[in-house]
Amino acid sequence: MGNANFELKYIETRWHDKSTLLEVNESLYSISIDEISNEIFEVQTTIYPKVVELNRSQFAISYTSQNVNIPPVIVLADGNTIPLKRIVNPESKKVWWIEHGAWDKKNKSWSTSTHKTAGKIIFKIGKQTLYLNINLVDASKEDLDKYLVDFKSGMWELILDENSYILGEAKQEEVGVVDESVLKIVDTALTHAKNILKKPKSELREVQIQKPYKEVKPVPRTFMELVTKGNARSLTSRGSEPNYNVPENGYVLYSLISMQRIVSQLCRVSRSKIERLKNNLQSLEERLFDLKDFKTINRDLVVKDYKKAVAEQDINAINAKIRRDLISVNGCELSQGYEWYIRITKKNKYGAYFCLFLLNNEWVPYGGCDFSSINLSEKYENLFLEYTDYRIFADISYQIVGNGNIAILSLNSLSVIEIIGNPGWLVRKQEKLEKMKQEAILLSKNGWKKYLTKQELDEQAKERSSIINRKEYFNKQHKNISYVATFLTPKEKQLRDIIKHLFSLGVKPLATFPNSMTFVQNPSYQAIHASYNKLKNQVGLTDEDVLMSLERIDNIGLVDITVLYERWCLLQLIKSFRQNFRFEPEISWKRKLLKILENKLFNEPIKFINQNSRRNILLSYEPRLENGKTPDFVLDLISENKAGGFTKKRVVFDAKFYSQAFMVKRGGISGVVKELALDKNYSEDERNAVFIFHPVTEALKDAGGPVSPQGWGNVSYLGELKLFDWDNC
């Protein structure tokens, strides 16, 4: 346990009511504590929320000295605190501190989030700090780390991106570059920090110490000792000792801590970029390998498309679906009206359809008129197709206008409908099906290889040249970033060692720059101040609030995996806009992003612009729709057409992180999408497209396997098939 003034255990409590504790069962072993420093400790633990027998267990803290009654607190991400509840074991009288939670009257227990939440919780226990890292068996440490590490790396990479701009509203844009100059800055700071440690600035502080009586410089206590002790060998005397906790050293320590944090994140970002560049290079190699004079066709997808085309031209299946739709429209199966044979042609400008009726094996206008049209009504219009012949049982009324030349009919009710004959659109489907069949036969004979045309070969040559150029670019980037990572990693450890040494001298960090001649007269103190400012300028962290925001987010506590996943998705959207679709963010995007990550109530949109495509994107996090609903993300897509006008489309996304069992209870992927789009009305009366982000392979399986020959088709489902048709959850 070392210097920790507390011990940790899981305990089970039994209550008579919320004020009367009956029993405390303590675990046999205390939780192992890792000591980071004298005041900072870390714990790794695992919770099992699905194990019913452990539902009453909870994380508990006990001071090693039972006389201490300062409540430990949970430190939230925004700096607020939640005090723990004091309980006393009725049998041993030992005092424990637990999360207060909410009282569960039915089960007579206190329900707590620490039993259900994976991630990190920060406790302040007296003057000491405890970081509790909780692993959830339902979402393993590896699963959580995948998002947690990628989220933090992605956040720092976006902010420290050397190709982006630091955004100060009233400042000139400065490009932050991680290059040789950054390495020199860090090296210079380390050299001068070591010089400072050799002879740090100090002040002599008067203290009282025991000295031989001949060397004593008396204080009032000295005379008291002479009266009470007589001729003692040593007496209390004035003395002095160096005090290193001076403003100059405090500022140096603060600067070195900030530099160490920046360097640490640069190392993290470098490692992340190295991994991404390796993946990019591997992908380019695979693309080069695939560039041949033929394309390999996925037989399974061809078969799937063929079966789908067969179903689409099956008149019996089509009529069966129309009958089901009719019953759904009517609400029941009707048997009324007269039998009609009607041919629907094109729609006129009044919203009705020109039509003909079968009379003596000939299609003619109704009632001997020159023209006839029928109003199908909104209720039945979707059941009919243009240029199609039908047999129906219906109640139809009519009127003759235009001096008896025009018959206008109205469909009042419909009880039976079926397509007859062979309409033109069906003939085209049959021709397409036959063409698909012949192409499939030819592909089968060629081993499912489709040889390229001359034009395709020319385009492929251009693509090969482009890939080679991109490989050279990525290889150069990979070499440079690897050099940065190799150089900075050991420097970061040296900075930590120097910081630890300054702490051991009793120095406390001071953020305010002291107005002292030391920074004029002493070149090492001056160099630390200059190096810190140069490093901030070089990486684009010229404003302290940006760095502080990054650090607060990086140490986010009480992480609920759904919130973490939401914010991870937000970063993926931004990275996709910038890296894949070449959208440039607005000037203040970084500050907006940090405010979003710090405070979910901030919902001012971030604007992205692509001048080449003349498209803009407004990305909002948890905005309030007109109907009062608040989805996770809203994308307002604004595009300019050739005439100079603008078209606006809205896409709504919601991030979900359900277990498979919970997803099934919600009706599967389709049930969740339907709930969001229709029940919660994220579609705003079907005006918006609604999607969800969800890391589950079942959607792909239920979709019938890959639905695209593209590489992402093996791991992603983007709704290529009609919604809800595939999902049988």
Tab-separated table of C-alpha atoms in Angstrom, residues 118-386:
chain	number	residue	atom	x	y	z
A	118	ALA	CA	-16.491	1.242	-17.577
A	119	GLY	CA	-13.613	3.644	-17.911
A	120	LYS	CA	-11.825	5.837	-15.361
A	121	ILE	CA	-13.074	7.473	-12.166
A	122	ILE	CA	-10.967	10.011	-10.295
A	123	PHE	CA	-11.221	10.112	-6.500
A	124	LYS	CA	-9.794	12.776	-4.218
A	125	ILE	CA	-9.038	11.089	-0.879
A	126	GLY	CA	-7.826	13.765	1.501
A	127	LYS	CA	-4.751	15.228	-0.193
A	128	GLN	CA	-4.200	12.132	-2.313
A	129	THR	CA	-5.623	11.292	-5.744
A	130	LEU	CA	-6.762	7.862	-6.906
A	131	TYR	CA	-7.362	6.900	-10.536
A	132	LEU	CA	-9.726	3.944	-10.678
A	133	ASN	CA	-9.660	2.152	-14.045
A	134	ILE	CA	-12.709	-0.083	-14.371
A	135	ASN	CA	-12.878	-2.936	-16.873
A	136	LEU	CA	-16.316	-4.218	-17.849
A	137	VAL	CA	-16.579	-7.847	-18.893
A	138	ASP	CA	-19.483	-7.045	-21.235
A	139	ALA	CA	-17.193	-4.570	-23.000
A	140	SER	CA	-13.690	-5.973	-22.520
A	141	LYS	CA	-10.665	-3.826	-21.790
A	142	GLU	CA	-9.481	-4.378	-25.360
A	143	ASP	CA	-12.839	-3.259	-26.763
A	144	LEU	CA	-12.914	-0.164	-24.583
A	145	ASP	CA	-9.259	0.690	-25.178
A	146	LYS	CA	-9.837	0.513	-28.920
A	147	TYR	CA	-12.160	3.488	-28.675
A	148	LEU	CA	-10.510	5.232	-25.734
A	149	VAL	CA	-6.991	5.209	-27.204
A	150	ASP	CA	-8.208	6.035	-30.697
A	151	PHE	CA	-10.407	8.833	-29.332
A	152	LYS	CA	-7.560	10.485	-27.432
A	153	SER	CA	-5.052	9.976	-30.242
A	154	GLY	CA	-7.531	11.289	-32.782
A	155	MET	CA	-8.334	14.332	-30.657
A	156	TRP	CA	-4.685	15.328	-30.197
A	157	GLU	CA	-3.907	14.576	-33.831
A	158	LEU	CA	-6.685	16.851	-35.041
A	159	ILE	CA	-5.528	19.695	-32.807
A	160	LEU	CA	-1.788	19.210	-33.418
A	161	ASP	CA	-2.163	18.480	-37.127
A	162	GLU	CA	0.804	20.112	-38.829
A	163	ASN	CA	-1.273	20.759	-41.944
A	164	SER	CA	-3.934	22.724	-40.077
A	165	TYR	CA	-4.205	26.171	-38.580
A	166	ILE	CA	-4.402	27.327	-34.997
A	167	LEU	CA	-7.437	29.348	-34.589
A	168	GLY	CA	-7.375	32.462	-32.496
A	169	GLU	CA	-10.252	34.759	-33.327
A	170	ALA	CA	-8.126	37.873	-32.921
A	171	LYS	CA	-4.786	36.386	-33.909
A	172	GLN	CA	-3.006	35.805	-37.148
A	173	GLU	CA	-3.102	32.215	-38.346
A	174	GLU	CA	0.053	30.293	-37.573
A	175	VAL	CA	0.987	26.988	-39.073
A	176	GLY	CA	1.966	24.392	-36.477
A	177	VAL	CA	4.741	22.186	-37.806
A	178	VAL	CA	6.363	19.167	-36.154
A	179	ASP	CA	9.835	19.167	-37.731
A	180	GLU	CA	13.523	19.557	-36.919
A	181	SER	CA	12.874	22.859	-35.130
A	182	VAL	CA	10.640	21.141	-32.566
A	183	LEU	CA	13.373	18.623	-31.851
A	184	LYS	CA	15.897	21.435	-31.324
A	185	ILE	CA	13.514	23.260	-28.983
A	186	VAL	CA	13.083	20.158	-26.806
A	187	ASP	CA	16.825	19.491	-26.779
A	188	THR	CA	17.566	23.081	-25.767
A	189	ALA	CA	15.007	22.945	-22.948
A	190	LEU	CA	16.494	19.711	-21.594
A	191	THR	CA	20.045	21.099	-21.633
A	192	HIS	CA	19.110	24.228	-19.697
A	193	ALA	CA	16.791	22.360	-17.309
A	194	LYS	CA	19.741	20.138	-16.333
A	195	ASN	CA	21.822	23.278	-15.768
A	196	ILE	CA	19.125	24.669	-13.475
A	197	LEU	CA	19.107	21.457	-11.436
A	198	LYS	CA	22.846	21.827	-10.800
A	199	LYS	CA	22.287	25.160	-9.037
A	200	PRO	CA	18.591	26.033	-8.687
A	201	LYS	CA	17.597	29.425	-7.324
A	202	SER	CA	16.773	29.268	-3.628
A	203	GLU	CA	16.012	31.441	-0.626
A	204	LEU	CA	17.349	30.830	2.882
A	205	ARG	CA	14.551	30.129	5.327
A	206	GLU	CA	15.026	30.483	9.059
A	207	VAL	CA	14.284	27.331	11.043
A	208	GLN	CA	14.826	26.089	14.564
A	209	ILE	CA	17.285	23.227	14.888
A	210	GLN	CA	19.256	21.505	17.624
A	211	LYS	CA	22.911	22.664	17.905
A	212	PRO	CA	25.752	22.125	20.372
A	213	TYR	CA	25.347	24.678	23.163
A	214	LYS	CA	28.532	26.570	22.143
A	215	GLU	CA	27.126	27.173	18.587
A	216	VAL	CA	23.621	28.158	19.673
A	217	LYS	CA	22.029	31.351	18.412
A	218	PRO	CA	19.323	31.652	21.041
A	219	VAL	CA	15.598	31.919	20.512
A	220	PRO	CA	12.936	32.141	23.287
A	221	ARG	CA	12.760	28.342	23.396
A	222	THR	CA	16.522	28.200	24.151
A	223	PHE	CA	16.107	29.961	27.522
A	224	MET	CA	13.207	27.705	28.467
A	225	GLU	CA	15.389	24.664	27.761
A	226	LEU	CA	18.214	26.115	29.898
A	227	VAL	CA	15.808	26.465	32.822
A	228	THR	CA	14.279	23.011	32.448
A	229	LYS	CA	17.248	20.937	31.177
A	230	GLY	CA	20.202	22.662	32.762
A	231	ASN	CA	23.536	22.012	31.052
A	232	ALA	CA	22.251	20.073	28.000
A	233	ARG	CA	24.674	19.097	25.242
A	234	SER	CA	22.429	20.613	22.546
A	235	LEU	CA	19.854	23.353	22.586
A	236	THR	CA	17.368	24.866	20.158
A	237	SER	CA	19.010	27.439	17.938
A	238	ARG	CA	18.256	29.616	14.965
A	239	GLY	CA	19.302	27.992	11.713
A	240	SER	CA	18.613	28.194	7.998
A	241	GLU	CA	17.915	25.875	5.089
A	242	PRO	CA	17.496	26.513	1.380
A	243	ASN	CA	13.927	26.924	0.106
A	244	TYR	CA	13.625	25.999	-3.562
A	245	ASN	CA	9.900	26.686	-3.807
A	246	VAL	CA	10.384	30.166	-5.257
A	247	PRO	CA	8.310	31.697	-8.100
A	248	GLU	CA	11.140	31.299	-10.628
A	249	ASN	CA	11.428	27.549	-10.006
A	250	GLY	CA	7.639	27.198	-9.863
A	251	TYR	CA	7.295	28.718	-13.338
A	252	VAL	CA	10.131	26.564	-14.704
A	253	LEU	CA	8.395	23.468	-13.297
A	254	TYR	CA	5.068	24.536	-14.826
A	255	SER	CA	6.736	25.146	-18.205
A	256	LEU	CA	8.494	21.769	-18.135
A	257	ILE	CA	5.273	19.966	-17.145
A	258	SER	CA	3.431	21.623	-20.056
A	259	MET	CA	6.266	20.818	-22.455
A	260	GLN	CA	6.336	17.205	-21.253
A	261	ARG	CA	2.588	16.913	-21.891
A	262	ILE	CA	2.946	18.374	-25.381
A	263	VAL	CA	5.910	16.126	-26.192
A	264	SER	CA	4.034	13.117	-24.811
A	265	GLN	CA	1.092	13.852	-27.093
A	266	LEU	CA	3.380	14.446	-30.071
A	267	CYS	CA	4.782	10.975	-29.453
A	268	ARG	CA	1.273	9.557	-29.270
A	269	VAL	CA	0.204	11.375	-32.434
A	270	SER	CA	3.376	10.212	-34.208
A	271	ARG	CA	2.695	6.584	-33.300
A	272	SER	CA	-0.891	6.930	-34.483
A	273	LYS	CA	0.212	8.481	-37.776
A	274	ILE	CA	2.869	5.826	-38.294
A	275	GLU	CA	0.216	3.128	-37.921
A	276	ARG	CA	-2.173	4.914	-40.283
A	277	LEU	CA	0.539	5.494	-42.884
A	278	LYS	CA	1.512	1.816	-42.712
A	279	ASN	CA	-2.119	0.909	-43.365
A	280	ASN	CA	-2.292	3.402	-46.241
A	281	LEU	CA	0.866	1.991	-47.808
A	282	GLN	CA	-0.428	-1.549	-47.445
A	283	SER	CA	-3.712	-0.529	-49.052
A	284	LEU	CA	-1.874	1.095	-51.972
A	285	GLU	CA	0.244	-2.038	-52.427
A	286	GLU	CA	-2.901	-4.130	-52.588
A	287	ARG	CA	-4.419	-1.757	-55.140
A	288	LEU	CA	-1.293	-1.953	-57.297
A	289	PHE	CA	-1.399	-5.736	-57.105
A	290	ASP	CA	-5.038	-5.721	-58.207
A	291	LEU	CA	-4.336	-3.615	-61.319
A	292	LYS	CA	-4.409	-6.213	-64.078
A	293	ASP	CA	-5.861	-6.399	-67.567
A	294	PHE	CA	-8.986	-7.984	-66.090
A	295	LYS	CA	-11.299	-7.596	-63.139
A	296	THR	CA	-12.209	-10.498	-60.892
A	297	ILE	CA	-15.975	-10.575	-60.465
A	298	ASN	CA	-17.539	-11.675	-57.183
A	299	ARG	CA	-19.661	-14.672	-58.194
A	300	ASP	CA	-21.801	-14.499	-55.036
A	301	LEU	CA	-22.806	-10.899	-55.712
A	302	VAL	CA	-23.679	-11.732	-59.326
A	303	VAL	CA	-25.883	-14.609	-58.140
A	304	LYS	CA	-27.506	-12.332	-55.544
A	305	ASP	CA	-28.248	-9.651	-58.160
A	306	TYR	CA	-29.614	-12.275	-60.552
A	307	LYS	CA	-31.978	-13.721	-57.938
A	308	LYS	CA	-33.152	-10.235	-57.067
A	309	ALA	CA	-33.820	-9.490	-60.761
A	310	VAL	CA	-35.754	-12.771	-61.104
A	311	ALA	CA	-37.983	-11.778	-58.184
A	312	GLU	CA	-38.555	-8.316	-59.666
A	313	GLN	CA	-39.932	-9.712	-62.951
A	314	ASP	CA	-42.078	-12.440	-61.367
A	315	ILE	CA	-45.608	-11.184	-62.096
A	316	ASN	CA	-47.134	-13.494	-59.495
A	317	ALA	CA	-44.843	-12.145	-56.762
A	318	ILE	CA	-45.542	-8.576	-57.894
A	319	ASN	CA	-49.315	-9.116	-57.759
A	320	ALA	CA	-49.050	-10.775	-54.345
A	321	LYS	CA	-47.260	-7.724	-52.996
A	322	ILE	CA	-49.827	-5.368	-54.522
A	323	ARG	CA	-52.618	-7.380	-52.819
A	324	ARG	CA	-50.857	-7.120	-49.462
A	325	ASP	CA	-50.389	-3.378	-49.934
A	326	LEU	CA	-54.088	-3.001	-50.826
A	327	ILE	CA	-55.178	-4.817	-47.655
A	328	SER	CA	-52.846	-2.599	-45.673
A	329	VAL	CA	-54.336	0.538	-47.274
A	330	ASN	CA	-57.950	-0.568	-46.747
A	331	GLY	CA	-57.302	-1.944	-43.294
A	332	CYS	CA	-59.039	-5.193	-44.251
A	333	GLU	CA	-59.865	-7.329	-47.298
A	334	LEU	CA	-62.916	-5.944	-49.170
A	335	SER	CA	-65.268	-7.562	-51.703
A	336	GLN	CA	-67.236	-4.791	-53.353
A	337	GLY	CA	-67.515	-2.900	-56.632
A	338	TYR	CA	-67.592	-3.983	-60.259
A	339	GLU	CA	-64.975	-5.669	-62.411
A	340	TRP	CA	-62.995	-3.302	-64.661
A	341	TYR	CA	-60.151	-3.784	-67.114
A	342	ILE	CA	-58.197	-0.535	-67.154
A	343	ARG	CA	-54.959	0.638	-68.770
A	344	ILE	CA	-53.161	3.422	-66.873
A	345	THR	CA	-50.980	5.619	-69.110
A	346	LYS	CA	-49.233	8.891	-68.255
A	347	LYS	CA	-50.075	11.441	-65.589
A	348	ASN	CA	-51.562	14.733	-66.743
A	349	LYS	CA	-50.928	18.242	-65.406
A	350	TYR	CA	-53.997	18.051	-63.162
A	351	GLY	CA	-52.688	15.059	-61.220
A	352	ALA	CA	-55.026	12.519	-62.842
A	353	TYR	CA	-53.952	9.668	-65.162
A	354	PHE	CA	-55.020	9.137	-68.756
A	355	CYS	CA	-56.657	5.755	-69.047
A	356	LEU	CA	-58.292	3.295	-71.458
A	357	PHE	CA	-60.779	0.470	-70.879
A	358	LEU	CA	-60.971	-2.961	-72.502
A	359	LEU	CA	-64.071	-3.255	-74.691
A	360	ASN	CA	-64.498	-6.072	-77.246
A	361	ASN	CA	-60.768	-6.900	-76.988
A	362	GLU	CA	-59.864	-3.294	-77.776
A	363	TRP	CA	-58.516	-0.575	-75.458
A	364	VAL	CA	-60.664	2.556	-75.851
A	365	PRO	CA	-61.520	5.725	-73.854
A	366	TYR	CA	-64.450	5.429	-71.450
A	367	GLY	CA	-68.006	5.920	-72.733
A	368	GLY	CA	-67.066	6.447	-76.347
A	369	CYS	CA	-65.330	9.737	-75.542
A	370	ASP	CA	-62.229	10.963	-77.259
A	371	PHE	CA	-60.247	11.038	-73.966
A	372	SER	CA	-60.676	9.663	-70.476
A	373	SER	CA	-58.728	10.179	-67.236
A	374	ILE	CA	-59.047	8.841	-63.702
A	375	ASN	CA	-58.310	10.349	-60.296
A	376	LEU	CA	-56.746	7.517	-58.270
A	377	SER	CA	-56.855	9.434	-54.959
A	378	GLU	CA	-53.883	9.673	-52.608
A	379	LYS	CA	-55.029	6.491	-50.876
A	380	TYR	CA	-54.632	4.210	-53.914
A	381	GLU	CA	-52.212	6.070	-56.189
A	382	ASN	CA	-49.089	4.198	-55.009
A	383	LEU	CA	-50.667	0.858	-56.001
A	384	PHE	CA	-50.700	1.772	-59.707
A	385	LEU	CA	-47.885	2.118	-62.256
A	386	GLU	CA	-47.908	4.105	-65.487
